[in-house]
């Protein structure tokens, strides 16, 4: 036995050594050595070229600069990366140009693959509502597989901005309001995009964005200023970025906003002190579109030269589309305003990723038409999209009318502007393909596939998404009167939430609410589907129909996922990743607020917690909320002990019973409150969850283990500490309806 073991060890060592040796016996260079060998050959202008990213000539995702010498600059090594160039043919075409440069340094192709490429998945905020971490990772994995087959090396995702203001259109791109859930999802998405590691042909570089605190823009107005304590920055907005960095994310993207008076693109604190310093990040930072040059508009740089100097010295390595770097960095180095060492560090970081992606060994590795074609209609990808779409749907109200018993209805009325919608299911940051009209499943098709042959489907659009015409109402009312039940679709068009789509009113656009009132007035049972990229306000409808299903923007498989839920083939399990306000006047509203000196325990406490005199304190739907077709009952919390020391752990246990008539999934959520701290602490903080499946009548025990690391927070010195004292623990199916217990952390 020992001999065999020894033989295996020796063989392994030989294999390891040979892997490090070239055929001629010379030692294989490490990537760092290969980077340095290229760096040594580069002129200053060639180095600066690597720090320059241009948009391709075919599509744009920001304000374009006219540049008729784009291709010439690629050929002369003045461009390190391109964005918005996809497809094996086009990426090959531009890569061939780059290889005509003196040092033949290959281009990186970057793309916004936020929730799918060929197969469009639910928007990230919808996926967050699934609380299904493996499914979220799979979604990014599929996106990476498809887009890497289309010649792309780098996805500008995940967007990990915490957001507490649904007026901000980019809430659709993130994971909502909670740092704990947002951190787990950030990690899952990075792992999904980067797969088994950079260099695998189905892996792409991920990009944690927008660094940082972009989601805290004043008034929810995109690109607006952000001002907050460093403590809140570290406690609420940085954790998902830290999680992405710890997960090995290849790149970061800085953000448009100024943070505490400094544009994030020029923030040394964010990019060097925290990211490259404390977190030891070894990748590179790309600016957001034009954000280097926009520092002039911020009133922080007097011109593009100063902007390039400020951004580069602060740790922004690559300039997306502002042309500040390419036009000024070489002179700034010659004038001593930017050290060559700073340039070399940025270029090393960029070259290292190109080596890790294998682009120096084979620049056309990802530009493979056969592989692109093979990934073009992958049925497994469609199945993955439908799976997470079902899991992302949130049942907000149901008086028992759902699930639909298909044999019960002789006629089902389908009314509303989203019934036959195709592309409006894709949401913002998606891609249109010529076969979308057949490939995307509409609500109508989803219901058609589920109903019995005998059931008649009646359809009327009723109104448009966003105009004042009520001309379609009469037809819709007539259809409703001929139907046993109506499925009414309301919501936002795909471009009404997303970048530069902040809204002061988050109500249903156009005359949709009026249409709903007319349909509800028929007295027939109405099931409302809400198609949206953000929390909306639709209180009258919600209070006057028997069932409300939040279907977000579910992507290519939307209709089939919705059909499965409506007819009970899938019992909805989604939970809201953001609080839904009663009205815009409540914003910002979130679950993990501070107690204040006058905590309110009900709406009648008028002198408490800065209550409104004209509005409830509480959201329409709280964070973590979502119903099921069954009911889950929670036992009281049991604790393994009521106090513990820092070197110990405490178990927190509940029994959960499926007390209803349907098998189903429940997201059991664990919240903790630090009752007294050296700084005030939130009344609740999500510290754990389990998505469990229970057959009807089944009971299971759910156990969480808490240690001091779960109790840490940033004190007023920005130390990440825990403190002995009293804690409350809460467990439930949302952040409001919880069981409670207490324990003590002793010295
Ligand atoms: C946009 C967005 C950013 C995106 C980039 C490239 O302005 O802010 O998220 O990745 O430009 O499209």
XYZ file of C-alpha atoms and ligand atoms in Angstrom:
759
model
C 0.000 0.000 0.000
C 2.747 2.427 1.014
C 4.658 1.748 -2.220
C 1.612 2.635 -4.317
C 1.074 5.832 -2.355
C 4.722 6.821 -2.804
C 4.486 6.076 -6.529
C 1.381 8.273 -6.843
C 3.117 11.148 -5.037
C 6.223 10.896 -7.222
C 4.107 10.705 -10.393
C 2.097 13.746 -9.327
C 5.281 15.699 -8.719
C 6.606 14.748 -12.147
C 3.368 15.847 -13.761
C 3.456 19.120 -11.822
C 7.069 19.814 -12.790
C 6.457 18.936 -16.436
C 3.487 21.275 -16.503
C 5.883 23.986 -15.462
C 8.383 23.011 -18.143
C 8.282 23.829 -21.835
C 9.211 21.115 -24.379
C 12.720 22.578 -24.540
C 12.977 22.030 -20.792
C 12.886 25.740 -19.993
C 10.620 26.763 -17.088
C 7.139 27.821 -18.215
C 6.655 31.515 -17.417
C 3.988 32.437 -14.889
C 1.282 34.832 -16.015
C 2.913 37.618 -14.012
C 6.200 36.952 -15.792
C 4.427 36.974 -19.154
C 2.703 40.247 -18.273
C 5.993 41.830 -17.317
C 7.638 40.607 -20.493
C 4.976 42.406 -22.552
C 4.983 45.487 -20.356
C 8.718 45.892 -20.872
C 8.190 46.103 -24.648
C 5.421 48.704 -24.480
C 5.807 52.375 -25.221
C 3.981 54.864 -23.002
C 1.419 55.433 -25.785
C 0.804 51.677 -26.074
C 0.346 51.427 -22.320
C -2.187 54.254 -22.374
C -3.964 52.498 -25.238
C -4.723 49.581 -22.916
C -6.449 52.012 -20.532
C -8.863 53.104 -23.230
C -12.217 51.480 -24.035
C -14.411 52.414 -26.979
C -17.964 51.557 -27.910
C -18.328 49.540 -31.091
C -19.714 51.040 -34.307
C -22.974 49.058 -34.220
C -24.902 49.796 -30.992
C -24.573 52.164 -28.020
C -25.590 52.246 -24.354
C -24.638 55.847 -23.658
C -24.104 59.264 -25.285
C -21.747 58.608 -28.218
C -18.759 60.702 -29.322
C -18.313 60.928 -33.077
C -15.027 59.274 -33.882
C -14.282 58.482 -37.492
C -10.870 57.066 -36.680
C -12.087 54.230 -34.416
C -10.753 51.376 -36.557
C -7.485 53.179 -37.193
C -6.912 53.573 -33.464
C -7.542 49.861 -32.916
C -4.930 49.042 -35.550
C -2.395 51.326 -33.934
C -2.780 49.813 -30.472
C -4.647 52.739 -28.956
C -7.599 50.645 -27.771
C -7.501 48.009 -25.026
C -11.165 47.044 -25.042
C -14.426 47.490 -26.896
C -17.981 47.298 -25.650
C -21.226 46.595 -27.479
C -19.516 44.368 -30.032
C -20.988 40.866 -30.131
C -20.974 37.870 -32.431
C -18.179 35.631 -33.587
C -17.894 37.493 -36.893
C -17.741 41.053 -35.571
C -15.442 40.278 -32.635
C -13.106 38.403 -34.990
C -13.130 41.326 -37.395
C -12.056 43.826 -34.757
C -9.618 41.409 -33.105
C -7.875 40.988 -36.456
C -7.463 44.767 -36.589
C -5.967 44.818 -33.075
C -3.471 42.120 -34.094
C -2.137 44.439 -36.781
C -0.754 46.671 -34.005
C 2.976 46.548 -33.242
C 2.693 44.293 -30.187
C -0.455 42.462 -31.296
C -2.119 42.874 -27.884
C -5.656 41.415 -28.165
C -8.794 43.375 -27.347
C -11.203 42.592 -24.512
C -14.854 42.637 -25.577
C -17.283 43.725 -22.831
C -21.081 43.589 -22.843
C -24.004 44.315 -20.541
C -25.276 40.815 -19.977
C -27.406 41.689 -16.970
C -30.002 38.921 -17.151
C -29.253 36.786 -20.153
C -28.091 37.169 -23.723
C -29.835 34.916 -26.264
C -32.100 33.437 -23.544
C -33.437 36.320 -21.471
C -33.920 35.515 -17.785
C -36.048 37.386 -15.267
C -34.604 40.781 -14.367
C -32.183 40.552 -11.437
C -34.682 42.078 -8.985
C -37.137 39.335 -9.936
C -34.469 36.647 -9.575
C -33.690 38.069 -6.134
C -37.347 37.415 -5.254
C -36.699 33.703 -5.784
C -34.221 33.642 -2.868
C -32.889 30.608 -4.750
C -29.123 31.103 -4.771
C -28.276 28.061 -6.929
C -30.903 29.082 -9.504
C -29.466 32.608 -9.595
C -25.970 31.245 -10.114
C -27.299 29.019 -12.898
C -28.882 32.016 -14.578
C -25.522 33.785 -14.766
C -23.875 30.544 -15.877
C -26.263 30.243 -18.821
C -25.716 33.893 -19.735
C -21.957 33.389 -19.687
C -22.219 30.257 -21.806
C -24.261 32.049 -24.437
C -22.374 35.321 -24.584
C -18.889 33.740 -24.491
C -20.010 31.753 -27.511
C -20.734 35.112 -29.145
C -17.153 36.317 -28.835
C -17.596 38.301 -25.626
C -15.029 38.023 -22.802
C -16.555 40.234 -20.100
C -19.985 40.935 -18.745
C -20.657 44.261 -17.027
C -22.492 42.409 -14.289
C -23.487 41.749 -11.544
C -24.907 45.095 -10.611
C -24.809 44.912 -6.811
C -26.087 48.342 -5.804
C -28.280 48.264 -2.701
C -31.419 50.328 -3.350
C -34.083 51.563 -0.979
C -35.839 53.921 -3.417
C -38.117 52.436 -6.114
C -38.267 55.779 -7.901
C -34.730 54.914 -9.069
C -35.143 52.965 -12.293
C -32.053 50.835 -11.810
C -33.564 48.928 -8.876
C -34.488 46.386 -11.570
C -30.817 45.513 -12.092
C -29.939 44.697 -8.513
C -30.993 42.489 -5.620
C -33.035 45.001 -3.631
C -32.612 46.598 -0.219
C -30.812 44.060 1.920
C -27.016 43.724 2.299
C -27.133 40.051 3.429
C -29.305 38.827 0.555
C -27.497 41.164 -1.828
C -24.118 39.763 -0.791
C -25.136 36.145 -1.317
C -26.572 37.012 -4.716
C -23.492 39.032 -5.720
C -21.312 36.022 -4.943
C -23.621 33.644 -6.820
C -23.660 35.828 -9.924
C -19.874 36.226 -9.948
C -19.492 32.445 -9.670
C -22.063 31.948 -12.394
C -20.360 34.280 -14.868
C -16.823 33.130 -14.127
C -17.739 29.468 -13.878
C -14.821 27.060 -13.548
C -12.395 29.923 -13.934
C -11.194 32.500 -16.466
C -9.768 30.839 -19.531
C -12.554 28.290 -19.813
C -14.316 29.022 -23.109
C -17.701 29.219 -21.354
C -16.495 31.650 -18.663
C -16.552 35.429 -18.880
C -15.055 38.046 -16.591
C -17.656 39.441 -14.232
C -17.809 43.075 -13.154
C -19.110 44.292 -9.792
C -20.847 47.602 -10.356
C -21.420 50.493 -9.701
C -18.762 51.237 -7.141
C -20.142 52.710 -4.998
C -23.473 53.658 -3.406
C -24.998 54.582 -6.781
C -28.350 53.285 -5.524
C -28.523 55.940 -2.819
C -28.908 58.841 -5.280
C -30.837 61.685 -3.708
C -34.530 61.537 -4.627
C -34.043 58.307 -6.503
C -32.938 60.445 -9.438
C -30.400 58.581 -11.578
C -26.838 59.932 -11.599
C -27.686 62.193 -8.622
C -25.441 62.967 -5.658
C -24.916 60.628 -2.729
C -24.007 61.773 0.723
C -23.841 59.411 3.672
C -21.771 58.508 6.670
C -18.879 56.151 6.069
C -20.533 53.944 8.644
C -23.677 53.586 6.552
C -21.551 53.113 3.431
C -19.741 50.204 5.075
C -22.797 48.745 6.798
C -25.325 48.890 3.946
C -23.794 49.651 0.532
C -20.349 48.015 0.477
C -21.101 44.437 1.659
C -22.241 43.108 -1.758
C -19.112 44.602 -3.369
C -16.945 42.987 -0.726
C -18.709 39.690 -1.342
C -18.041 40.018 -5.067
C -14.374 40.776 -4.430
C -14.118 37.779 -2.082
C -15.753 35.646 -4.753
C -12.924 36.586 -7.103
C -14.706 39.000 -9.415
C -12.366 39.926 -12.247
C -13.282 43.606 -12.545
C -15.117 46.471 -10.885
C -16.902 49.368 -12.506
C -16.972 52.684 -10.709
C -20.084 54.847 -10.673
C -21.445 58.098 -12.042
C -22.388 59.569 -8.679
C -20.366 61.794 -6.446
C -20.013 60.298 -2.964
C -19.559 62.737 -0.073
C -18.343 65.373 -2.512
C -15.921 63.224 -4.527
C -16.979 61.638 -7.846
C -16.686 57.858 -7.337
C -14.550 57.643 -10.493
C -11.933 59.779 -8.757
C -12.383 58.336 -5.284
C -9.058 57.192 -3.907
C -10.898 56.126 -0.763
C -13.091 53.681 -2.649
C -10.678 52.434 -5.322
C -7.306 52.403 -3.613
C -7.887 52.510 0.150
C -10.767 50.048 0.245
C -10.846 48.005 -2.989
C -7.173 47.605 -3.904
C -5.931 48.186 -0.347
C -8.099 46.622 2.376
C -9.757 44.113 0.066
C -6.514 43.381 -1.880
C -8.383 43.380 -5.201
C -6.073 42.253 -8.041
C -8.369 42.869 -10.992
C -8.931 46.166 -12.741
C -11.449 48.985 -12.505
C -13.262 50.308 -15.556
C -15.035 53.644 -15.424
C -18.689 53.888 -16.220
C -19.649 55.309 -19.604
C -17.936 58.681 -19.880
C -17.716 59.062 -16.098
C -14.065 60.186 -16.311
C -14.892 63.128 -18.548
C -18.090 63.828 -16.611
C -15.978 65.004 -13.674
C -15.883 68.302 -15.531
C -19.687 68.498 -15.195
C -19.345 67.525 -11.545
C -17.170 70.593 -11.147
C -14.333 68.420 -9.948
C -12.002 68.578 -12.983
C -11.349 71.670 -15.044
C -10.782 69.684 -18.236
C -10.345 66.166 -19.571
C -6.630 66.182 -18.812
C -7.285 66.880 -15.128
C -10.087 64.304 -15.138
C -7.758 61.649 -16.564
C -5.164 62.503 -13.944
C -7.644 62.397 -11.046
C -9.301 59.170 -12.142
C -6.064 57.298 -12.883
C -4.317 58.417 -9.711
C -7.427 57.389 -7.732
C -7.377 53.845 -9.114
C -9.646 53.945 -12.169
C -7.687 51.791 -14.626
C -9.699 51.944 -17.861
C -11.649 54.851 -19.344
C -14.940 53.853 -20.976
C -15.708 56.163 -23.848
C -14.653 59.545 -22.433
C -11.357 59.659 -24.396
C -9.706 61.464 -21.487
C -7.083 58.784 -20.942
C -6.124 58.308 -24.582
C -5.874 62.017 -25.244
C -4.035 63.143 -22.099
C -2.392 60.417 -20.016
C 0.899 60.261 -21.962
C 1.497 63.990 -21.493
C 0.427 63.781 -17.839
C 3.138 61.170 -17.298
C 5.714 63.277 -19.148
C 4.697 66.267 -17.011
C 5.074 64.165 -13.847
C 1.412 64.471 -12.894
C 0.821 60.739 -13.185
C 3.660 58.415 -12.251
C 4.696 55.722 -14.698
C 4.343 53.248 -11.815
C 0.627 54.095 -11.652
C 0.278 53.501 -15.386
C 2.243 50.244 -15.150
C 0.034 48.999 -12.310
C -3.135 49.706 -14.300
C -1.746 48.101 -17.467
C -0.480 45.061 -15.558
C -3.963 44.529 -14.131
C -5.525 44.735 -17.594
C -2.917 42.553 -19.335
C -3.180 39.961 -16.567
C -6.869 39.459 -17.321
C -6.128 39.108 -21.034
C -3.574 36.416 -20.223
C -5.948 34.696 -17.790
C -8.631 34.680 -20.477
C -6.140 32.961 -22.792
C -6.333 35.740 -25.355
C -2.585 35.991 -25.895
C -2.477 32.254 -26.667
C -5.522 32.409 -28.925
C -7.071 35.860 -29.562
C -9.940 34.241 -31.499
C -10.692 31.627 -28.844
C -14.193 32.974 -28.178
C -14.969 34.081 -31.732
C -16.109 30.706 -32.945
C -19.113 30.661 -35.276
C -19.785 26.946 -34.795
C -19.909 27.292 -31.023
C -22.069 30.397 -31.325
C -24.525 28.491 -33.513
C -24.540 25.528 -31.140
C -25.552 27.736 -28.220
C -28.228 29.586 -30.178
C -31.231 27.430 -29.330
C -30.220 25.567 -26.213
C -33.344 23.990 -24.730
C -31.651 23.472 -21.365
C -31.173 27.218 -21.182
C -34.861 27.817 -21.844
C -35.722 25.312 -19.135
C -33.416 27.103 -16.674
C -35.054 30.407 -17.565
C -38.534 29.018 -16.993
C -37.480 27.425 -13.714
C -36.208 30.619 -12.135
C -39.044 32.629 -13.682
C -41.573 30.500 -11.820
C -39.580 30.893 -8.602
C -39.391 34.676 -9.028
C -43.161 35.210 -9.145
C -44.561 36.718 -5.937
C -48.143 36.016 -4.876
C -49.229 39.190 -3.094
C -52.896 38.397 -2.536
C -55.149 35.384 -2.957
C -58.589 34.911 -1.452
C -58.695 31.380 -2.783
C -59.451 32.075 -6.419
C -55.970 30.759 -7.270
C -54.830 28.302 -8.381
C -57.296 28.186 -11.258
C -59.053 24.848 -11.514
C -59.015 24.555 -15.264
C -62.133 22.342 -15.487
C -64.091 24.922 -13.540
C -64.127 27.607 -16.207
C -65.994 27.479 -19.509
C -64.511 30.814 -20.493
C -61.498 32.767 -19.301
C -61.168 36.432 -20.222
C -57.680 37.777 -20.834
C -57.623 41.565 -20.638
C -54.896 44.175 -20.615
C -51.921 45.538 -22.574
C -49.577 42.709 -21.566
C -51.686 39.694 -22.520
C -50.086 39.208 -25.922
C -46.901 41.154 -25.119
C -43.658 39.584 -26.228
C -40.672 41.942 -25.853
C -42.299 43.731 -22.919
C -41.619 40.566 -20.920
C -37.883 41.013 -21.426
C -37.412 44.198 -19.449
C -34.550 46.677 -19.624
C -30.998 45.516 -20.484
C -32.207 42.744 -22.767
C -31.611 41.827 -26.413
C -34.022 41.616 -29.334
C -33.729 38.741 -31.777
C -35.540 38.307 -35.119
C -37.430 35.224 -33.894
C -38.648 36.818 -30.640
C -42.271 36.787 -31.826
C -42.183 32.997 -31.750
C -39.518 32.409 -29.120
C -40.870 34.590 -26.287
C -43.914 33.029 -24.572
C -46.719 35.540 -23.927
C -49.259 35.348 -21.104
C -51.897 34.447 -23.685
C -49.818 31.512 -24.953
C -49.007 30.417 -21.424
C -52.677 30.258 -20.471
C -53.647 28.710 -23.810
C -51.232 25.828 -23.202
C -52.641 25.152 -19.757
C -56.412 25.415 -20.215
C -58.670 22.493 -21.071
C -59.663 22.171 -24.740
C -63.237 22.980 -23.800
C -62.438 26.262 -22.087
C -62.874 29.305 -24.325
C -60.230 32.023 -24.157
C -61.524 35.538 -24.797
C -59.138 38.429 -25.271
C -59.294 42.215 -25.312
C -56.356 44.573 -24.885
C -58.553 47.191 -23.225
C -55.991 49.967 -23.321
C -52.415 50.770 -24.220
C -49.649 50.786 -21.653
C -49.172 54.492 -21.456
C -51.696 56.714 -23.176
C -55.085 58.233 -22.322
C -57.295 56.365 -24.777
C -60.241 54.495 -23.288
C -61.513 53.436 -26.712
C -60.798 49.787 -25.895
C -62.739 49.716 -22.659
C -66.109 48.755 -24.143
C -64.699 45.689 -25.870
C -62.856 44.680 -22.710
C -65.980 45.041 -20.590
C -67.939 42.990 -23.101
C -65.327 40.239 -22.958
C -65.379 40.350 -19.158
C -69.153 39.935 -19.127
C -68.816 36.811 -21.272
C -66.125 35.298 -19.047
C -66.323 33.201 -15.888
C -63.095 34.749 -14.640
C -60.755 37.465 -15.896
C -56.992 37.566 -15.888
C -56.097 41.262 -16.042
C -52.550 42.284 -16.949
C -51.212 45.684 -15.893
C -47.748 47.189 -15.504
C -44.867 49.008 -17.171
C -43.386 48.840 -20.647
C -39.903 47.299 -20.765
C -38.244 50.712 -21.094
C -40.071 52.380 -18.208
C -37.661 51.074 -15.569
C -33.927 50.883 -16.022
C -31.072 53.329 -16.571
C -32.136 56.976 -16.747
C -35.709 55.896 -15.968
C -36.316 57.444 -12.548
C -39.984 58.257 -11.992
C -41.582 60.609 -9.464
C -44.777 58.551 -9.687
C -44.544 54.777 -9.472
C -48.183 54.169 -10.263
C -49.598 52.316 -13.235
C -49.079 54.404 -16.359
C -51.806 55.545 -18.736
C -55.409 54.525 -18.013
C -54.663 51.022 -16.753
C -56.180 51.650 -13.323
C -59.326 53.029 -14.960
C -59.539 49.911 -17.103
C -59.138 47.757 -13.999
C -61.974 49.589 -12.268
C -64.221 49.058 -15.286
C -63.441 45.349 -15.394
C -63.836 44.904 -11.647
C -67.195 46.723 -11.861
C -68.544 43.815 -13.910
C -68.571 41.832 -10.675
C -66.639 38.959 -12.185
C -63.649 37.516 -10.272
C -60.444 39.206 -11.450
C -56.878 37.936 -11.083
C -54.372 40.761 -11.611
C -50.882 40.155 -13.009
C -48.408 43.024 -12.532
C -45.602 43.208 -15.081
C -42.969 45.632 -13.790
C -39.286 46.286 -13.167
C -39.717 47.918 -9.778
C -42.176 48.095 -6.850
C -45.280 49.938 -8.061
C -48.171 51.585 -6.206
C -51.551 50.072 -7.176
C -53.441 50.090 -3.883
C -56.995 50.466 -5.195
C -56.626 47.487 -7.491
C -54.900 45.402 -4.819
C -57.705 46.164 -2.358
C -60.510 45.392 -4.802
C -59.535 42.131 -6.487
C -59.310 38.606 -5.064
C -55.789 37.905 -6.296
C -52.620 39.803 -7.226
C -49.566 38.131 -8.780
C -46.352 40.155 -9.210
C -44.747 38.800 -12.346
C -41.954 41.402 -12.765
C -40.295 41.038 -16.194
C -39.728 37.294 -16.482
C -37.956 37.049 -19.832
C -38.207 34.614 -22.706
C -40.231 32.013 -20.797
C -42.574 34.447 -19.053
C -45.892 33.056 -20.292
C -45.147 29.450 -19.448
C -43.906 30.331 -15.967
C -47.035 32.392 -15.331
C -49.251 29.631 -16.700
C -47.657 27.093 -14.362
C -48.331 29.332 -11.375
C -51.873 30.366 -12.306
C -52.992 26.761 -12.802
C -51.151 25.417 -9.762
C -48.502 23.386 -11.559
C -46.047 25.443 -9.522
C -46.958 26.785 -6.103
C -45.556 30.357 -5.965
C -42.678 30.816 -3.498
C -41.285 34.286 -4.289
C -40.558 36.795 -1.511
C -40.099 40.533 -2.082
C -36.468 41.719 -2.060
C -37.680 45.303 -1.619
C -40.345 46.958 0.528
C -43.368 48.144 -1.495
C -44.414 51.648 -0.390
C -48.036 52.665 0.107
C -47.233 55.808 -1.808
C -44.231 57.750 -3.078
C -44.420 59.902 0.039
C -43.202 56.995 2.138
C -39.956 56.648 0.191
C -37.294 55.743 1.288
C -38.878 52.856 3.127
C -37.034 49.729 4.172
C -37.306 47.082 6.885
C -33.940 47.509 8.615
C -34.519 50.992 9.981
C -33.277 52.379 13.294
C -35.626 52.429 16.258
C -35.334 56.217 16.951
C -36.109 57.724 20.370
C -39.835 57.359 19.734
C -40.388 53.986 18.168
C -43.906 53.467 16.916
C -45.620 50.166 17.568
C -48.709 51.016 15.576
C -50.152 53.702 13.338
C -51.963 55.175 16.324
C -48.670 56.260 17.907
C -48.797 59.755 16.588
C -45.897 61.193 18.566
C -43.667 58.342 17.526
C -41.061 57.392 14.952
C -41.657 60.471 12.915
C -45.056 59.128 11.889
C -47.022 60.841 9.147
C -50.297 62.364 10.240
C -51.838 61.451 6.888
C -50.379 58.029 6.174
C -49.545 54.722 7.767
C -45.967 54.073 8.785
C -45.938 50.658 7.207
C -45.332 49.585 3.614
C -48.038 48.051 1.450
C -45.956 44.864 1.341
C -42.903 44.385 3.576
C -39.459 43.079 2.678
C -39.467 39.278 2.475
C -43.238 39.079 1.880
C -44.859 36.578 -0.454
C -47.792 34.155 -0.196
C -48.196 30.526 -1.186
C -51.221 28.465 -2.192
C -50.691 26.689 1.092
C -50.195 28.029 4.603
C -47.062 27.604 6.676
C -47.312 27.576 10.449
C -44.302 28.407 12.646
C -43.695 27.074 16.111
C -42.251 29.287 18.825
C -38.505 29.723 18.613
C -36.360 27.340 20.598
C -32.781 28.285 21.554
C -29.965 25.861 22.364
C -29.130 28.235 25.212
C -30.241 31.726 26.243
C -26.709 33.075 26.551
C -23.360 32.317 24.960
C -19.739 33.425 24.959
C -17.848 34.829 21.959
C -16.138 31.479 21.415
C -19.457 29.638 21.371
C -22.423 29.388 19.002
C -26.128 29.368 19.662
C -28.713 27.335 17.759
C -32.028 28.951 16.880
C -34.718 26.423 15.933
C -38.284 26.510 14.700
C -40.669 23.882 13.449
C -42.506 24.758 10.273
C -45.667 22.962 9.212
C -47.375 22.944 5.857
C -50.908 23.328 7.171
C -52.626 23.796 3.824
C -53.684 21.697 0.851
C -50.730 22.163 -1.471
C -47.133 21.060 -1.396
C -44.935 24.115 -1.531
C -41.755 26.037 -0.751
C -41.258 28.541 2.021
C -38.366 30.949 2.601
C -37.821 30.744 6.335
C -36.137 34.022 7.285
C -33.942 34.731 10.319
C -33.576 38.302 11.587
C -31.544 39.587 14.520
C -31.648 42.800 16.531
C -28.790 44.077 18.668
C -30.877 45.775 21.347
C -28.221 48.146 22.652
C -24.999 49.073 20.912
C -22.252 51.663 20.925
C -24.059 52.977 17.849
C -27.780 52.618 17.210
C -28.668 49.362 15.521
C -31.463 48.405 13.086
C -34.665 46.953 14.534
C -34.071 43.898 12.349
C -31.307 42.590 10.136
C -31.588 39.548 7.874
C -28.936 37.063 9.040
C -30.033 33.847 7.384
C -32.722 32.054 5.412
C -33.613 28.590 4.202
C -35.798 27.846 1.211
C -37.538 24.619 2.215
C -40.030 22.324 0.476
C -42.846 20.766 2.503
C -45.517 18.405 1.324
C -49.002 19.261 2.572
C -49.294 18.228 6.205
C -45.528 17.842 6.584
C -43.573 19.439 9.431
C -39.856 20.060 9.529
C -37.342 21.596 11.883
C -35.285 24.542 10.629
C -32.093 25.253 12.543
C -29.882 28.330 12.280
C -26.563 28.674 14.077
C -25.490 32.125 15.246
C -21.969 33.086 16.242
C -20.385 36.429 17.031
C -19.481 36.983 13.369
C -23.210 37.184 12.642
C -23.493 39.999 15.188
C -20.721 42.235 13.893
C -21.308 45.830 12.792
C -19.287 48.956 12.065
C -18.885 51.159 15.119
C -18.272 54.883 15.006
C -14.571 54.217 14.415
C -15.411 51.975 11.445
C -14.183 48.936 13.341
C -16.096 45.790 12.423
C -16.903 44.512 15.864
C -19.427 42.672 18.013
C -20.479 43.743 21.489
C -21.821 41.667 24.370
C -25.417 42.397 25.359
C -29.053 41.533 24.701
C -30.208 40.384 21.290
C -33.635 39.631 19.865
C -34.078 36.978 17.221
C -36.991 36.751 14.807
C -38.066 33.998 12.433
C -40.889 34.047 9.902
C -41.999 33.969 6.283
C -41.393 37.712 5.924
C -39.836 40.589 7.886
C -43.122 41.554 9.567
C -44.949 38.390 10.680
C -42.367 36.744 12.889
C -41.856 34.669 16.011
C -39.491 36.289 18.528
C -37.087 35.205 21.239
C -34.050 36.644 23.014
C -30.514 35.670 23.956
C -27.528 37.303 25.576
C -23.971 37.464 24.363
C -21.779 37.524 27.446
C -18.135 38.568 27.719
C -24.076 52.475 -18.730
C -24.322 51.887 -17.361
C -23.421 50.730 -17.032
C -23.107 49.961 -18.300
C -22.278 50.862 -19.189
C -21.999 50.209 -20.548
O -24.197 53.867 -18.680
O -24.297 52.765 -16.256
O -24.095 49.926 -16.058
O -22.386 48.782 -17.991
O -22.883 52.132 -19.396
O -23.175 50.004 -21.237
